[in-house]
Short mmCIF file of C-alpha atoms in Angstrom, two decimals:
data_model
loop_
_atom_site.label_atom_id
_atom_site.label_comp_id
_atom_site.label_asym_id
_atom_site.label_seq_id
_atom_site.Cartn_x
_atom_site.Cartn_y
_atom_site.Cartn_z
CA MET A 1 -38.58 -96.72 162.85
CA SER A 2 -38.97 -100.20 161.70
CA ARG A 3 -35.91 -102.12 160.69
CA PRO A 4 -34.92 -105.02 158.58
CA SER A 5 -35.31 -108.44 160.17
CA ARG A 6 -31.97 -109.97 160.99
CA ALA A 7 -33.60 -113.33 159.74
CA GLU A 8 -34.28 -111.89 156.27
CA THR A 9 -34.21 -114.39 153.34
CA PRO A 10 -31.29 -114.48 151.09
CA LEU A 11 -33.30 -112.79 148.29
CA ALA A 12 -34.59 -109.97 150.71
CA LEU A 13 -30.98 -109.41 151.75
CA VAL A 14 -30.00 -108.84 147.92
CA ARG A 15 -32.79 -106.51 147.51
CA ARG A 16 -31.94 -104.59 150.46
CA ALA A 17 -28.35 -104.26 149.71
CA ARG A 18 -29.15 -103.05 146.25
CA ALA A 19 -31.72 -100.45 147.71
CA VAL A 20 -28.86 -99.32 149.98
CA ASN A 21 -26.47 -98.78 147.01
CA ARG A 22 -29.24 -97.03 145.17
CA ARG A 23 -29.71 -94.65 148.15
CA LEU A 24 -25.88 -94.19 148.79
CA ALA A 25 -25.81 -93.22 145.02
CA LEU A 26 -28.41 -90.35 145.63
CA ALA A 27 -26.74 -89.13 148.62
CA TYR A 28 -23.13 -89.24 147.18
CA PRO A 29 -23.63 -88.44 143.53
CA ASP A 30 -19.77 -87.10 143.34
CA ALA A 31 -18.63 -90.41 144.87
CA ARG A 32 -15.17 -91.26 143.35
CA CYS A 33 -11.72 -92.20 144.11
CA GLU A 34 -10.43 -89.31 146.65
CA LEU A 35 -6.83 -89.91 145.52
CA ASP A 36 -5.54 -87.47 142.87
CA PHE A 37 -4.10 -89.33 139.90
CA ALA A 38 -3.63 -88.91 136.17
CA THR A 39 -2.03 -92.26 135.16
CA PRO A 40 -2.38 -95.74 136.56
CA LEU A 41 1.27 -95.69 137.90
CA GLU A 42 0.07 -92.42 139.64
CA LEU A 43 -2.88 -94.33 141.42
CA LEU A 44 -0.84 -97.34 142.14
CA VAL A 45 1.77 -95.15 144.07
CA ALA A 46 -0.74 -92.88 145.71
CA THR A 47 -2.68 -95.97 147.03
CA VAL A 48 0.47 -97.51 148.46
CA LEU A 49 1.07 -94.03 150.38
CA SER A 50 -2.33 -94.15 151.66
CA ALA A 51 -1.89 -96.98 153.92
CA GLN A 52 -2.28 -95.60 157.63
CA CYS A 53 -2.53 -91.86 156.00
CA THR A 54 -5.32 -89.89 154.99
CA ASP A 55 -6.01 -89.25 151.20
CA VAL A 56 -5.96 -85.54 151.96
CA ARG A 57 -2.40 -85.88 153.19
CA VAL A 58 -1.51 -88.01 150.40
CA ASN A 59 -2.85 -85.56 147.97
CA GLN A 60 -0.54 -82.97 149.44
CA VAL A 61 2.74 -84.89 148.83
CA THR A 62 1.79 -86.49 145.35
CA PRO A 63 2.28 -83.44 143.08
CA GLU A 64 5.72 -82.99 143.88
CA LEU A 65 6.39 -86.58 143.94
CA PHE A 66 4.90 -87.38 140.26
CA ALA A 67 6.54 -84.40 138.88
CA ARG A 68 9.97 -85.67 140.26
CA PHE A 69 9.37 -89.35 139.09
CA PRO A 70 7.14 -89.55 135.97
CA ASP A 71 7.46 -93.07 135.22
CA ALA A 72 8.35 -96.65 136.74
CA GLY A 73 11.93 -96.26 135.59
CA ALA A 74 12.67 -93.05 137.30
CA TYR A 75 11.31 -94.60 140.71
CA ALA A 76 13.36 -97.75 140.08
CA ALA A 77 16.61 -95.85 139.58
CA ALA A 78 15.94 -92.92 142.23
CA ASP A 79 18.08 -92.49 145.44
CA PRO A 80 15.68 -93.83 148.17
CA GLU A 81 16.40 -90.77 150.22
CA GLU A 82 14.78 -88.72 147.47
CA ILE A 83 11.67 -90.37 147.64
CA GLU A 84 11.63 -90.64 151.52
CA GLU A 85 12.07 -87.04 151.91
CA ILE A 86 8.98 -86.22 149.81
CA ILE A 87 6.73 -88.71 151.20
CA ARG A 88 8.01 -88.48 154.96
CA PRO A 89 4.59 -86.61 155.79
CA THR A 90 2.52 -89.77 154.82
CA GLY A 91 4.17 -91.90 157.49
CA PHE A 92 6.22 -95.20 157.35
CA PHE A 93 8.23 -93.42 154.71
CA ARG A 94 10.88 -96.02 154.68
CA ALA A 95 8.68 -99.01 154.08
CA LYS A 96 6.42 -97.08 151.65
CA THR A 97 9.76 -96.10 149.62
CA LYS A 98 10.92 -99.75 149.57
CA SER A 99 7.50 -100.93 148.07
CA ILE A 100 7.28 -98.04 145.55
CA GLN A 101 10.75 -99.05 144.24
CA GLY A 102 10.19 -102.72 144.44
CA LEU A 103 6.99 -102.51 142.39
CA ALA A 104 8.70 -100.00 139.96
CA ARG A 105 11.55 -102.36 139.44
CA LEU A 106 8.92 -105.44 138.58
CA LEU A 107 7.07 -103.25 136.41
CA VAL A 108 10.10 -102.34 134.62
CA GLU A 109 11.33 -105.75 134.32
CA ARG A 110 8.07 -107.59 133.76
CA HIS A 111 5.55 -105.28 132.15
CA ASP A 112 7.62 -102.73 130.08
CA GLY A 113 7.19 -99.99 132.89
CA GLN A 114 3.53 -100.09 132.65
CA VAL A 115 0.99 -101.02 135.25
CA PRO A 116 -0.87 -104.21 134.24
CA GLY A 117 -4.59 -104.38 134.33
CA ARG A 118 -5.07 -107.78 135.75
CA LEU A 119 -5.56 -108.71 139.53
CA GLU A 120 -3.14 -111.64 139.48
CA ASP A 121 -0.35 -109.40 138.12
CA LEU A 122 -0.99 -106.70 140.52
CA VAL A 123 -1.16 -108.55 143.67
CA VAL A 124 2.50 -109.87 143.27
CA LEU A 125 3.92 -106.42 143.14
CA PRO A 126 5.65 -105.25 146.47
CA GLY A 127 3.16 -103.41 148.79
CA VAL A 128 0.18 -104.38 146.72
CA GLY A 129 -2.62 -106.49 148.13
CA ARG A 130 -6.28 -107.08 146.94
CA LYS A 131 -7.47 -103.75 148.11
CA THR A 132 -4.75 -101.69 146.38
CA ALA A 133 -5.17 -103.77 143.36
CA ASN A 134 -8.92 -103.29 143.18
CA VAL A 135 -8.59 -99.70 143.77
CA VAL A 136 -6.29 -99.47 140.51
CA LEU A 137 -8.46 -101.75 138.53
CA GLY A 138 -11.75 -99.98 139.39
CA SER A 139 -10.42 -96.39 139.17
CA ALA A 140 -7.67 -96.43 136.45
CA PHE A 141 -8.75 -99.40 134.11
CA GLY A 142 -12.68 -99.37 134.83
CA VAL A 143 -12.63 -103.14 135.81
CA PRO A 144 -15.21 -103.64 138.46
CA GLY A 145 -13.60 -104.54 141.85
CA LEU A 146 -14.63 -104.31 145.59
CA THR A 147 -12.10 -102.23 147.69
CA VAL A 148 -12.46 -103.88 151.41
CA ASP A 149 -10.82 -101.03 153.63
CA THR A 150 -11.62 -100.33 157.27
CA HIS A 151 -14.92 -98.33 156.37
CA PHE A 152 -16.22 -100.89 153.90
CA GLY A 153 -15.66 -103.97 156.06
CA ARG A 154 -17.27 -102.08 159.15
CA LEU A 155 -20.22 -100.91 156.98
CA ALA A 156 -20.91 -104.09 155.47
CA ARG A 157 -21.26 -105.77 158.75
CA ARG A 158 -23.17 -102.91 160.36
CA LEU A 159 -25.66 -103.14 157.39
CA GLY A 160 -25.83 -106.80 157.84
CA TRP A 161 -24.65 -107.77 154.72
CA THR A 162 -22.00 -110.37 156.35
CA THR A 163 -20.65 -111.13 159.63
CA GLU A 164 -17.26 -111.94 158.00
CA THR A 165 -14.17 -109.93 159.29
CA ASP A 166 -11.56 -111.25 156.87
CA PRO A 167 -11.51 -108.76 153.87
CA VAL A 168 -11.44 -111.47 151.34
CA LYS A 169 -14.50 -113.04 152.57
CA VAL A 170 -16.14 -109.61 152.91
CA GLU A 171 -15.37 -109.18 149.28
CA ARG A 172 -16.87 -112.33 148.40
CA ALA A 173 -20.11 -111.94 150.52
CA VAL A 174 -20.78 -108.34 149.15
CA GLY A 175 -19.91 -109.43 145.72
CA GLU A 176 -22.83 -112.04 145.94
CA LEU A 177 -25.33 -109.08 146.72
CA ILE A 178 -24.47 -106.12 144.59
CA GLU A 179 -24.28 -106.30 140.71
CA ARG A 180 -20.69 -106.48 139.43
CA ASN A 181 -21.02 -103.34 137.36
CA GLU A 182 -21.73 -101.37 140.57
CA TRP A 183 -18.88 -102.85 142.59
CA THR A 184 -16.36 -99.98 142.07
CA MET A 185 -18.92 -97.27 142.91
CA VAL A 186 -20.48 -99.15 145.95
CA SER A 187 -16.92 -99.24 147.19
CA HIS A 188 -16.48 -95.38 146.79
CA ARG A 189 -19.86 -94.65 148.46
CA LEU A 190 -19.53 -97.01 151.47
CA VAL A 191 -16.06 -95.37 152.19
CA ILE A 192 -17.45 -91.97 151.79
CA HIS A 193 -20.26 -92.76 154.06
CA GLY A 194 -18.15 -94.21 156.73
CA ARG A 195 -15.97 -91.15 156.73
CA ARG A 196 -18.76 -88.75 156.78
CA VAL A 197 -21.81 -90.16 158.51
CA CYS A 198 -21.47 -93.93 159.83
CA PHE A 199 -18.53 -93.43 162.12
CA ALA A 200 -17.10 -96.36 164.05
CA ARG A 201 -17.70 -95.20 167.42
CA ARG A 202 -20.88 -93.11 167.31
CA PRO A 203 -22.60 -93.07 164.02
CA ALA A 204 -25.00 -90.27 162.94
CA CYS A 205 -27.84 -92.47 162.65
CA GLY A 206 -30.49 -89.63 162.57
CA ALA A 207 -28.94 -88.16 159.48
CA CYS A 208 -28.40 -91.45 157.55
CA PRO A 209 -29.77 -91.69 154.19
CA VAL A 210 -30.02 -95.48 154.39
CA ALA A 211 -31.32 -95.37 158.24
CA GLN A 212 -34.73 -97.09 157.19
CA LEU A 213 -32.84 -100.10 155.70
CA CYS A 214 -30.11 -100.44 158.21
CA PRO A 215 -30.59 -103.24 160.98
CA SER A 216 -27.88 -101.30 163.12
CA TYR A 217 -30.02 -98.17 163.27
CA GLY A 218 -29.92 -96.72 166.87
CA GLU A 219 -26.38 -97.46 167.91
CA GLY A 220 -25.59 -93.90 167.20
CA VAL A 221 -27.36 -90.81 167.74
CA THR A 222 -30.85 -90.81 166.51
CA ASP A 223 -32.02 -87.18 167.14
CA PRO A 224 -32.02 -85.47 163.56
CA GLU A 225 -30.50 -82.08 164.55
CA ARG A 226 -27.59 -83.64 166.77
CA ALA A 227 -26.92 -86.30 164.24
CA ALA A 228 -26.87 -83.50 161.21
CA ALA A 229 -24.33 -81.51 163.48
CA MET A 230 -22.00 -84.74 163.43
CA VAL A 231 -21.85 -85.01 159.68
CA LYS A 232 -18.49 -84.29 158.29
CA PRO A 233 -18.06 -82.40 154.93
CA GLY A 234 -16.43 -83.94 152.09
CA PRO A 235 -12.84 -82.82 150.76
CA PRO A 236 -12.84 -79.74 148.43
CA ARG A 237 -13.00 -80.84 144.78
CA GLY A 238 -10.30 -79.22 142.46
#
């Protein structure tokens, strides 16, 4: 199988990156944020909980959490042990409780209890960095953003979109390749692709929908049947 040249021109790189995004869109038509939420605050809290934890596990604890604490004021006024007990299964529950209560207090003090829709206001909240802010902006407010998590960064490098390892630099590099209105969706698609097919240690290259466009093809299993057996299904949709 022919592969893209590692010395491709900037224009060729842009065209290839956008072609990859189009193929991933066809491969994952149901791509979306895999955290369950109904409001921007619920998504913000769920994203804080997702650090070092799977989305599936977070979705198991948030129904009780969201029912018990329906707004920022409720989180701010809560006994920390109440929150800790509910979110314990997500790990690092004391630190996460501190972040949730800290951001809730700032929301009450500065934003009338509402989650702001601007990056600069979100990143100053406790426990909220650019990744979390872009998740909230993209999925709760419809503001395009690139969410550079472990999967996104790994795939961006494996696809030859960038050699950077710093998340902010990866975000900037990919932002120059992909159309702005596609930033949120390409984030979802890369994360899903990284979880289901393009694994860190041994990707399922033979079952990859973008194999022909990937300069790293061959780093993993290329036999179609063996690769197909490696592919992980997505989570059930409610």
